[in-house]
mmCIF file of C-alpha atoms in Angstrom:
data_model
loop_
_atom_site.group_PDB
_atom_site.id
_atom_site.type_symbol
_atom_site.label_atom_id
_atom_site.label_comp_id
_atom_site.label_asym_id
_atom_site.label_seq_id
_atom_site.Cartn_x
_atom_site.Cartn_y
_atom_site.Cartn_z
ATOM 1 C CA UNK U 1 197.257 210.887 134.429
ATOM 2 C CA UNK U 2 199.554 211.789 136.943
ATOM 3 C CA UNK U 3 202.402 209.927 135.327
ATOM 4 C CA UNK U 4 201.084 211.542 132.033
ATOM 5 C CA UNK U 5 201.374 214.814 133.602
ATOM 6 C CA UNK U 6 204.555 214.332 135.310
ATOM 7 C CA UNK U 7 206.097 213.134 131.617
ATOM 8 C CA UNK U 8 204.814 216.515 130.152
ATOM 9 C CA UNK U 9 206.270 218.558 132.930
ATOM 10 C CA UNK U 10 209.661 216.543 133.288
ATOM 11 C CA UNK U 11 210.634 215.337 129.884
ATOM 12 C CA UNK U 12 210.665 217.177 126.296
ATOM 13 C CA UNK U 13 208.060 216.301 124.142
ATOM 14 C CA UNK U 14 210.499 214.651 121.729
ATOM 15 C CA UNK U 15 210.786 211.689 124.072
ATOM 16 C CA UNK U 16 208.197 209.945 121.519
ATOM 17 C CA UNK U 17 208.011 206.580 123.262
ATOM 18 C CA UNK U 18 207.237 208.074 126.474
ATOM 19 C CA UNK U 19 204.648 210.039 125.048
ATOM 20 C CA UNK U 20 203.395 207.066 122.970
ATOM 21 C CA UNK U 21 202.580 204.956 126.057
ATOM 22 C CA UNK U 22 201.424 208.011 128.426
ATOM 23 C CA UNK U 23 204.261 208.403 130.538
ATOM 24 C CA UNK U 24 207.680 207.226 131.801
ATOM 25 C CA UNK U 25 207.368 203.907 133.730
ATOM 26 C CA UNK U 26 208.773 204.236 137.264
ATOM 27 C CA UNK U 27 210.663 200.903 137.001
ATOM 28 C CA UNK U 28 210.780 197.824 134.856
ATOM 29 C CA UNK U 29 209.594 194.235 135.902
ATOM 30 C CA UNK U 30 211.857 191.429 135.332
ATOM 31 C CA UNK U 31 209.763 190.495 132.721
ATOM 32 C CA UNK U 32 210.466 194.088 131.086
ATOM 33 C CA UNK U 33 214.226 193.558 131.728
ATOM 34 C CA UNK U 34 213.989 190.039 130.062
ATOM 35 C CA UNK U 35 212.249 191.404 126.757
ATOM 36 C CA UNK U 36 214.645 194.274 126.282
ATOM 37 C CA UNK U 37 217.673 191.804 126.980
ATOM 38 C CA UNK U 38 216.570 189.554 124.311
ATOM 39 C CA UNK U 39 215.757 192.358 121.745
ATOM 40 C CA UNK U 40 219.299 193.756 122.165
ATOM 41 C CA UNK U 41 220.914 190.480 121.599
ATOM 42 C CA UNK U 42 218.615 189.674 118.720
ATOM 43 C CA UNK U 43 219.409 193.111 117.097
ATOM 44 C CA UNK U 44 223.065 193.082 117.810
ATOM 45 C CA UNK U 45 223.645 189.422 116.324
ATOM 46 C CA UNK U 46 221.483 190.074 113.280
ATOM 47 C CA UNK U 47 222.227 193.445 111.950
ATOM 48 C CA UNK U 48 225.657 192.838 110.450
ATOM 49 C CA UNK U 49 224.073 189.624 108.559
ATOM 50 C CA UNK U 50 221.171 192.346 107.415
ATOM 51 C CA UNK U 51 223.827 194.904 105.859
ATOM 52 C CA UNK U 52 226.078 192.203 104.496
ATOM 53 C CA UNK U 53 223.770 189.914 102.674
ATOM 54 C CA UNK U 54 221.675 192.557 101.544
ATOM 55 C CA UNK U 55 224.813 194.286 100.006
ATOM 56 C CA UNK U 56 225.450 190.906 98.320
ATOM 57 C CA UNK U 57 222.265 191.245 96.485
ATOM 58 C CA UNK U 58 222.756 194.826 95.371
ATOM 59 C CA UNK U 59 226.444 193.534 93.969
ATOM 60 C CA UNK U 60 225.350 190.509 92.256
ATOM 61 C CA UNK U 61 222.732 192.304 90.409
ATOM 62 C CA UNK U 62 225.298 195.321 89.576
ATOM 63 C CA UNK U 63 228.099 193.230 88.524
ATOM 64 C CA UNK U 64 226.314 190.339 86.820
ATOM 65 C CA UNK U 65 224.823 191.224 83.415
ATOM 66 C CA UNK U 66 222.328 188.163 83.267
ATOM 67 C CA UNK U 67 220.869 189.883 86.496
ATOM 68 C CA UNK U 68 220.384 193.228 85.564
ATOM 69 C CA UNK U 69 216.483 192.625 84.445
ATOM 70 C CA UNK U 70 213.866 195.525 85.586
ATOM 71 C CA UNK U 71 212.481 192.956 87.906
ATOM 72 C CA UNK U 72 216.041 192.241 89.727
ATOM 73 C CA UNK U 73 216.920 195.998 89.700
ATOM 74 C CA UNK U 74 213.775 196.445 91.860
ATOM 75 C CA UNK U 75 215.041 193.453 94.095
ATOM 76 C CA UNK U 76 218.578 195.501 94.483
ATOM 77 C CA UNK U 77 216.440 198.636 95.139
ATOM 78 C CA UNK U 78 214.278 196.897 97.914
ATOM 79 C CA UNK U 79 217.998 195.421 98.864
ATOM 80 C CA UNK U 80 219.169 199.129 99.681
ATOM 81 C CA UNK U 81 216.348 199.555 101.966
ATOM 82 C CA UNK U 82 217.097 196.476 103.874
ATOM 83 C CA UNK U 83 220.993 197.611 104.326
ATOM 84 C CA UNK U 84 219.595 200.991 105.795
ATOM 85 C CA UNK U 85 217.244 198.824 108.480
ATOM 86 C CA UNK U 86 220.669 197.032 109.339
ATOM 87 C CA UNK U 87 222.608 200.013 109.046
ATOM 88 C CA UNK U 88 220.291 202.552 110.935
ATOM 89 C CA UNK U 89 216.999 201.036 112.328
ATOM 90 C CA UNK U 90 218.533 198.077 114.207
ATOM 91 C CA UNK U 91 221.704 200.019 115.898
ATOM 92 C CA UNK U 92 219.234 202.921 116.656
ATOM 93 C CA UNK U 93 216.742 200.272 118.416
ATOM 94 C CA UNK U 94 219.850 198.958 120.351
ATOM 95 C CA UNK U 95 220.445 202.411 121.663
ATOM 96 C CA UNK U 96 216.816 203.004 122.422
ATOM 97 C CA UNK U 97 216.502 199.920 124.429
ATOM 98 C CA UNK U 98 219.571 200.583 126.516
ATOM 99 C CA UNK U 99 218.477 204.326 127.240
ATOM 100 C CA UNK U 100 215.105 203.181 128.594
ATOM 101 C CA UNK U 101 216.862 200.647 130.901
ATOM 102 C CA UNK U 102 219.431 203.080 131.874
ATOM 103 C CA UNK U 103 216.497 205.537 132.542
ATOM 104 C CA UNK U 104 218.425 208.286 130.409
ATOM 105 C CA UNK U 105 216.213 211.689 130.091
ATOM 106 C CA UNK U 106 218.614 213.547 128.465
ATOM 107 C CA UNK U 107 217.810 215.660 125.365
ATOM 108 C CA UNK U 108 220.365 213.239 123.575
ATOM 109 C CA UNK U 109 218.335 210.151 124.912
ATOM 110 C CA UNK U 110 215.052 211.602 123.247
ATOM 111 C CA UNK U 111 216.955 212.732 120.199
ATOM 112 C CA UNK U 112 217.273 208.394 119.884
ATOM 113 C CA UNK U 113 214.070 208.251 120.486
ATOM 114 C CA UNK U 114 213.046 210.390 117.704
ATOM 115 C CA UNK U 115 215.731 209.062 115.159
ATOM 116 C CA UNK U 116 214.509 205.424 115.729
ATOM 117 C CA UNK U 117 210.742 206.578 115.326
ATOM 118 C CA UNK U 118 211.401 208.610 112.023
ATOM 119 C CA UNK U 119 213.622 206.223 110.379
ATOM 120 C CA UNK U 120 211.525 203.594 111.138
ATOM 121 C CA UNK U 121 208.458 204.998 109.375
ATOM 122 C CA UNK U 122 210.707 205.843 106.463
ATOM 123 C CA UNK U 123 212.179 202.598 105.659
ATOM 124 C CA UNK U 124 208.748 200.727 106.376
ATOM 125 C CA UNK U 125 206.898 202.745 104.034
ATOM 126 C CA UNK U 126 209.760 202.760 101.364
ATOM 127 C CA UNK U 127 209.927 199.103 101.783
ATOM 128 C CA UNK U 128 206.209 198.689 101.129
ATOM 129 C CA UNK U 129 206.612 201.119 98.187
ATOM 130 C CA UNK U 130 209.117 198.960 96.543
ATOM 131 C CA UNK U 131 206.997 196.100 97.093
ATOM 132 C CA UNK U 132 204.433 197.805 95.044
ATOM 133 C CA UNK U 133 207.014 198.655 92.246
ATOM 134 C CA UNK U 134 207.973 195.070 92.092
ATOM 135 C CA UNK U 135 204.274 193.794 91.841
ATOM 136 C CA UNK U 136 203.399 196.456 89.188
ATOM 137 C CA UNK U 137 206.385 195.193 87.065
ATOM 138 C CA UNK U 138 204.973 191.488 87.441
ATOM 139 C CA UNK U 139 201.678 192.832 86.615
ATOM 140 C CA UNK U 140 202.841 194.034 83.306
ATOM 141 C CA UNK U 141 205.124 191.279 82.453
ATOM 142 C CA UNK U 142 202.261 188.905 82.868
ATOM 143 C CA UNK U 143 199.043 191.093 81.855
ATOM 144 C CA UNK U 144 200.709 193.062 79.397
ATOM 145 C CA UNK U 145 203.627 191.392 77.804
ATOM 146 C CA UNK U 146 203.523 192.671 74.413
ATOM 147 C CA UNK U 147 204.108 196.018 75.616
ATOM 148 C CA UNK U 148 206.170 195.307 78.805
ATOM 149 C CA UNK U 149 209.696 196.122 77.422
ATOM 150 C CA UNK U 150 208.353 199.487 76.195
ATOM 151 C CA UNK U 151 206.411 200.247 79.582
ATOM 152 C CA UNK U 152 209.116 198.788 82.086
ATOM 153 C CA UNK U 153 212.511 200.810 81.402
ATOM 154 C CA UNK U 154 215.356 201.110 83.428
ATOM 155 C CA UNK U 155 215.003 204.928 83.565
ATOM 156 C CA UNK U 156 211.297 204.290 84.645
ATOM 157 C CA UNK U 157 212.456 201.642 87.605
ATOM 158 C CA UNK U 158 215.152 203.705 88.922
ATOM 159 C CA UNK U 159 213.100 207.081 88.948
ATOM 160 C CA UNK U 160 210.211 205.320 90.827
ATOM 161 C CA UNK U 161 212.651 204.290 93.364
ATOM 162 C CA UNK U 162 214.328 207.302 93.662
ATOM 163 C CA UNK U 163 210.665 209.330 93.951
ATOM 164 C CA UNK U 164 209.749 206.535 96.524
ATOM 165 C CA UNK U 165 212.399 207.852 98.961
ATOM 166 C CA UNK U 166 211.874 211.546 98.055
ATOM 167 C CA UNK U 167 208.231 211.613 98.900
ATOM 168 C CA UNK U 168 208.393 209.464 101.813
ATOM 169 C CA UNK U 169 211.424 211.311 103.285
ATOM 170 C CA UNK U 170 209.672 214.863 102.671
ATOM 171 C CA UNK U 171 206.491 213.677 104.133
ATOM 172 C CA UNK U 172 208.360 213.196 107.645
ATOM 173 C CA UNK U 173 208.291 216.885 107.701
ATOM 174 C CA UNK U 174 204.623 216.650 108.973
ATOM 175 C CA UNK U 175 205.497 214.297 111.885
ATOM 176 C CA UNK U 176 207.058 217.191 113.234
ATOM 177 C CA UNK U 177 205.252 219.991 112.415
ATOM 178 C CA UNK U 178 201.519 217.731 113.136
ATOM 179 C CA UNK U 179 202.137 214.441 114.574
ATOM 180 C CA UNK U 180 198.449 213.356 114.894
ATOM 181 C CA UNK U 181 197.768 214.377 111.347
ATOM 182 C CA UNK U 182 200.845 212.387 110.399
ATOM 183 C CA UNK U 183 200.031 209.367 112.065
ATOM 184 C CA UNK U 184 196.386 209.297 110.058
ATOM 185 C CA UNK U 185 198.130 210.151 106.635
ATOM 186 C CA UNK U 186 200.764 207.896 107.369
ATOM 187 C CA UNK U 187 198.179 205.061 107.866
ATOM 188 C CA UNK U 188 195.768 205.929 105.160
ATOM 189 C CA UNK U 189 198.877 205.717 102.695
ATOM 190 C CA UNK U 190 200.145 202.411 104.081
ATOM 191 C CA UNK U 191 196.729 200.739 104.016
ATOM 192 C CA UNK U 192 196.042 201.726 100.316
ATOM 193 C CA UNK U 193 199.505 200.577 99.247
ATOM 194 C CA UNK U 194 198.712 197.375 100.790
ATOM 195 C CA UNK U 195 195.296 197.054 99.371
ATOM 196 C CA UNK U 196 196.916 197.539 96.111
ATOM 197 C CA UNK U 197 199.479 195.103 96.277
ATOM 198 C CA UNK U 198 197.132 192.653 97.523
ATOM 199 C CA UNK U 199 194.335 193.193 94.777
ATOM 200 C CA UNK U 200 197.283 192.967 92.155
ATOM 201 C CA UNK U 201 199.055 189.815 93.550
ATOM 202 C CA UNK U 202 195.285 188.111 93.585
ATOM 203 C CA UNK U 203 194.613 189.444 89.860
ATOM 204 C CA UNK U 204 198.024 187.964 88.814
ATOM 205 C CA UNK U 205 197.603 184.628 90.790
ATOM 206 C CA UNK U 206 194.272 183.979 88.772
ATOM 207 C CA UNK U 207 195.627 184.771 85.290
ATOM 208 C CA UNK U 208 198.338 182.658 86.229
ATOM 209 C CA UNK U 209 196.046 179.503 86.959
ATOM 210 C CA UNK U 210 194.229 180.566 83.813
ATOM 211 C CA UNK U 211 196.964 180.262 81.740
ATOM 212 C CA UNK U 212 198.032 177.117 83.455
ATOM 213 C CA UNK U 213 194.775 175.375 82.682
ATOM 214 C CA UNK U 214 195.103 176.850 79.097
ATOM 215 C CA UNK U 215 198.238 174.748 78.594
ATOM 216 C CA UNK U 216 197.114 171.820 80.221
ATOM 217 C CA UNK U 217 193.724 171.377 77.960
ATOM 218 C CA UNK U 218 195.498 172.064 74.732
ATOM 219 C CA UNK U 219 198.449 170.073 72.918
ATOM 220 C CA UNK U 220 201.508 172.191 73.431
ATOM 221 C CA UNK U 221 205.458 171.239 73.227
ATOM 222 C CA UNK U 222 207.446 170.584 76.311
ATOM 223 C CA UNK U 223 209.156 173.748 75.975
ATOM 224 C CA UNK U 224 206.347 175.766 76.122
ATOM 225 C CA UNK U 225 205.317 174.013 79.654
ATOM 226 C CA UNK U 226 208.792 174.824 81.042
ATOM 227 C CA UNK U 227 208.516 178.573 80.093
ATOM 228 C CA UNK U 228 205.381 178.532 81.905
ATOM 229 C CA UNK U 229 206.626 177.016 84.845
ATOM 230 C CA UNK U 230 209.647 179.334 84.689
ATOM 231 C CA UNK U 231 207.031 182.356 84.710
ATOM 232 C CA UNK U 232 205.170 180.888 87.646
ATOM 233 C CA UNK U 233 208.631 180.677 89.700
ATOM 234 C CA UNK U 234 209.073 184.478 88.858
ATOM 235 C CA UNK U 235 205.887 185.230 90.025
ATOM 236 C CA UNK U 236 206.110 182.969 93.073
ATOM 237 C CA UNK U 237 209.311 185.048 94.015
ATOM 238 C CA UNK U 238 207.326 188.171 94.074
ATOM 239 C CA UNK U 239 204.577 186.509 96.245
ATOM 240 C CA UNK U 240 207.079 185.000 98.733
ATOM 241 C CA UNK U 241 208.366 188.571 99.365
ATOM 242 C CA UNK U 242 204.957 189.865 99.554
ATOM 243 C CA UNK U 243 203.758 187.317 102.280
ATOM 244 C CA UNK U 244 207.003 188.025 104.126
ATOM 245 C CA UNK U 245 206.206 191.241 104.557
ATOM 246 C CA UNK U 246 202.752 190.673 105.505
ATOM 247 C CA UNK U 247 203.759 188.188 108.295
ATOM 248 C CA UNK U 248 206.813 190.652 109.676
ATOM 249 C CA UNK U 249 204.311 193.552 109.995
ATOM 250 C CA UNK U 250 201.046 191.738 111.236
ATOM 251 C CA UNK U 251 202.475 191.908 114.979
ATOM 252 C CA UNK U 252 202.273 195.663 114.761
ATOM 253 C CA UNK U 253 198.745 195.784 113.613
ATOM 254 C CA UNK U 254 197.800 193.089 116.240
ATOM 255 C CA UNK U 255 199.427 195.009 118.740
ATOM 256 C CA UNK U 256 197.892 198.455 118.074
ATOM 257 C CA UNK U 257 194.581 196.657 117.983
ATOM 258 C CA UNK U 258 194.842 195.201 121.519
ATOM 259 C CA UNK U 259 197.302 197.747 123.076
ATOM 260 C CA UNK U 260 194.703 199.384 125.459
ATOM 261 C CA UNK U 261 193.136 196.314 126.865
ATOM 262 C CA UNK U 262 196.752 195.180 127.734
ATOM 263 C CA UNK U 263 197.847 198.550 128.966
ATOM 264 C CA UNK U 264 195.074 198.764 131.463
ATOM 265 C CA UNK U 265 196.133 195.165 132.867
ATOM 266 C CA UNK U 266 200.194 195.474 133.273
ATOM 267 C CA UNK U 267 202.702 197.853 134.611
ATOM 268 C CA UNK U 268 203.752 200.886 132.417
ATOM 269 C CA UNK U 269 207.463 199.443 132.095
ATOM 270 C CA UNK U 270 206.068 195.895 130.747
ATOM 271 C CA UNK U 271 203.645 197.502 128.453
ATOM 272 C CA UNK U 272 206.763 199.673 127.181
ATOM 273 C CA UNK U 273 208.902 196.774 126.434
ATOM 274 C CA UNK U 274 206.188 194.767 124.912
ATOM 275 C CA UNK U 275 205.167 197.835 122.472
ATOM 276 C CA UNK U 276 209.013 197.551 121.297
ATOM 277 C CA UNK U 277 208.834 194.046 120.114
ATOM 278 C CA UNK U 278 206.837 194.198 116.935
ATOM 279 C CA UNK U 279 208.977 196.857 115.531
ATOM 280 C CA UNK U 280 211.952 194.622 116.042
ATOM 281 C CA UNK U 281 210.339 191.404 114.476
ATOM 282 C CA UNK U 282 209.454 193.801 111.455
ATOM 283 C CA UNK U 283 213.104 194.194 111.173
ATOM 284 C CA UNK U 284 213.935 191.174 110.859
ATOM 285 C CA UNK U 285 212.102 190.815 107.652
ATOM 286 C CA UNK U 286 215.295 192.658 105.688
ATOM 287 C CA UNK U 287 217.502 189.631 106.799
ATOM 288 C CA UNK U 288 215.187 186.995 105.576
ATOM 289 C CA UNK U 289 214.652 188.596 102.113
ATOM 290 C CA UNK U 290 217.912 187.731 100.606
ATOM 291 C CA UNK U 291 217.438 183.998 101.878
ATOM 292 C CA UNK U 292 214.135 184.095 99.816
ATOM 293 C CA UNK U 293 215.988 185.475 96.676
ATOM 294 C CA UNK U 294 218.397 182.462 97.136
ATOM 295 C CA UNK U 295 215.326 180.011 97.656
ATOM 296 C CA UNK U 296 213.316 181.080 94.936
ATOM 297 C CA UNK U 297 215.857 181.941 92.198
ATOM 298 C CA UNK U 298 218.629 179.652 91.069
ATOM 299 C CA UNK U 299 220.332 182.670 89.068
ATOM 300 C CA UNK U 300 220.791 184.185 92.600
ATOM 301 C CA UNK U 301 222.381 181.428 94.085
ATOM 302 C CA UNK U 302 224.867 180.647 91.263
ATOM 303 C CA UNK U 303 225.537 184.400 91.590
ATOM 304 C CA UNK U 304 226.195 184.148 95.363
ATOM 305 C CA UNK U 305 228.323 181.076 94.883
ATOM 306 C CA UNK U 306 230.282 183.135 92.009
ATOM 307 C CA UNK U 307 231.101 185.907 94.343
ATOM 308 C CA UNK U 308 231.495 184.287 97.786
ATOM 309 C CA UNK U 309 233.491 181.388 96.413
ATOM 310 C CA UNK U 310 235.377 183.462 93.699
ATOM 311 C CA UNK U 311 234.210 180.759 91.227
ATOM 312 C CA UNK U 312 233.684 180.886 87.596
ATOM 313 C CA UNK U 313 230.063 180.667 86.099
ATOM 314 C CA UNK U 314 230.645 177.213 85.162
ATOM 315 C CA UNK U 315 232.159 176.214 88.511
ATOM 316 C CA UNK U 316 229.451 177.902 90.193
ATOM 317 C CA UNK U 317 226.685 176.422 88.312
ATOM 318 C CA UNK U 318 228.192 172.984 88.838
ATOM 319 C CA UNK U 319 228.437 173.608 92.611
ATOM 320 C CA UNK U 320 225.016 174.918 92.796
ATOM 321 C CA UNK U 321 223.705 171.620 90.918
ATOM 322 C CA UNK U 322 225.627 169.363 93.439
ATOM 323 C CA UNK U 323 224.260 170.679 96.448
ATOM 324 C CA UNK U 324 220.845 171.724 95.333
ATOM 325 C CA UNK U 325 219.903 168.983 92.935
ATOM 326 C CA UNK U 326 219.766 168.968 89.114
ATOM 327 C CA UNK U 327 216.099 169.438 88.425
ATOM 328 C CA UNK U 328 216.270 173.204 89.355
ATOM 329 C CA UNK U 329 219.526 173.331 86.823
ATOM 330 C CA UNK U 330 217.509 171.310 84.204
ATOM 331 C CA UNK U 331 214.564 173.575 84.419
ATOM 332 C CA UNK U 332 216.739 176.658 83.953
ATOM 333 C CA UNK U 333 219.096 175.294 81.206
ATOM 334 C CA UNK U 334 216.096 174.096 79.204
ATOM 335 C CA UNK U 335 214.667 177.596 79.562
ATOM 336 C CA UNK U 336 216.532 179.380 76.782
ATOM 337 C CA UNK U 337 216.208 176.596 74.648
ATOM 338 C CA UNK U 338 212.558 176.880 75.041
ATOM 339 C CA UNK U 339 212.407 180.332 74.299
ATOM 340 C CA UNK U 340 214.305 180.036 71.345
ATOM 341 C CA UNK U 341 212.261 177.106 70.283
ATOM 342 C CA UNK U 342 209.102 178.948 70.515
ATOM 343 C CA UNK U 343 210.496 181.924 68.778
ATOM 344 C CA UNK U 344 212.045 180.107 65.877
ATOM 345 C CA UNK U 345 208.911 177.254 65.059
ATOM 346 C CA UNK U 346 206.131 179.310 66.111
ATOM 347 C CA UNK U 347 204.353 176.158 66.639
ATOM 348 C CA UNK U 348 201.147 175.182 68.501
ATOM 349 C CA UNK U 349 197.898 177.098 68.634
ATOM 350 C CA UNK U 350 197.443 180.862 69.594
ATOM 351 C CA UNK U 351 197.184 180.190 73.123
ATOM 352 C CA UNK U 352 200.898 178.597 73.078
ATOM 353 C CA UNK U 353 201.798 181.339 71.203
ATOM 354 C CA UNK U 354 200.630 183.804 73.603
ATOM 355 C CA UNK U 355 202.369 182.039 76.489
ATOM 356 C CA UNK U 356 205.610 181.880 74.538
ATOM 357 C CA UNK U 357 205.563 185.373 74.039
ATOM 358 C CA UNK U 358 204.703 185.926 77.675
ATOM 359 C CA UNK U 359 207.554 183.783 78.939
ATOM 360 C CA UNK U 360 209.834 185.534 76.802
ATOM 361 C CA UNK U 361 209.182 188.973 78.835
ATOM 362 C CA UNK U 362 209.316 186.914 81.809
ATOM 363 C CA UNK U 363 212.750 184.902 80.756
ATOM 364 C CA UNK U 364 213.927 188.755 79.933
ATOM 365 C CA UNK U 365 212.974 189.621 83.511
ATOM 366 C CA UNK U 366 215.211 186.412 84.776
ATOM 367 C CA UNK U 367 217.870 187.506 82.194
ATOM 368 C CA UNK U 368 218.560 184.259 80.660
ATOM 369 C CA UNK U 369 220.168 185.654 77.799
ATOM 370 C CA UNK U 370 222.769 187.031 79.802
ATOM 371 C CA UNK U 371 223.098 183.544 81.169
ATOM 372 C CA UNK U 372 223.497 181.986 77.432
ATOM 373 C CA UNK U 373 226.514 184.547 77.046
ATOM 374 C CA UNK U 374 228.224 183.603 79.793
ATOM 375 C CA UNK U 375 227.888 179.724 79.304
ATOM 376 C CA UNK U 376 229.201 180.315 75.799
ATOM 377 C CA UNK U 377 231.838 182.628 77.254
ATOM 378 C CA UNK U 378 233.055 179.787 79.439
ATOM 379 C CA UNK U 379 232.610 176.980 77.088
ATOM 380 C CA UNK U 380 235.072 179.292 74.887
#
């Protein structure tokens, strides 16, 4: 209690970290120093890669026509959020750790506290909102394939991304005026977004399984089966990104649930250091996302090879085949012929026609038509 009163008398109310932990630590234990040092090293070592890798995602989507689908545009918008994490949040967190270790109590030091908290809140919520947009895109592609092209347009995708930034930034005003109310509102909004994302992905999972069984039980062409596998891969990319976000932010929720018992059994300095670990782990989510795109999407792998190694599409295609195996290439190469065969022949049962139509929307989401155009270009 004395520490808390001392804090209120000595430090500006904007020193958010001291206010949240209940006062200013008198000194830091060896464990606290070790935690701060490790977190500084991790953030300094990773933030350049976070910026560069996510900029590469944005560049390849911007410059490669075959990647300019609605789902990939949304991934590029999410990458812009991840760029800001590396450009703003991680350097601010490094500055915050150094200020805490130096025991700085100036107004400038407290401003860093505020900026780190505000930008962390904004980018956390914007990232979740973009994952919601990506999930909605997948929902319409799988559940409403016939109306997908009319419903999910470039203008709506860009507008949704811009709106998420504007509304989230505007909501931060509440943080400065009514901080307790902001915490409640922010928590409720975040919880609702996560619930909607989970529910939608669960529904999509069972829908994909249903169509998978539907194809397995009927006589369908090899092309139709491969189309459906492509649809599943597109959905798995979304699931992987969503799963990573939950894993990255889970330590924050766990720490909030157990922070009171921990706080009562350790020094204030050690508790301060421990309280900052979950946020640093969550920031690493922005570094890992581009690797997920490459692992789950062959088109991103080929595009990265083109961009970073200065190769043509056909050369990058061969390079990718050499180092990642022929199965992925075979699946990607057969995709366009499968869609074309399904469109021209209209063979099989009504279920097959539905799956092919659905896959044509998913294929549009993967921009295979653009791949065909570039393959013809380099062939000529």
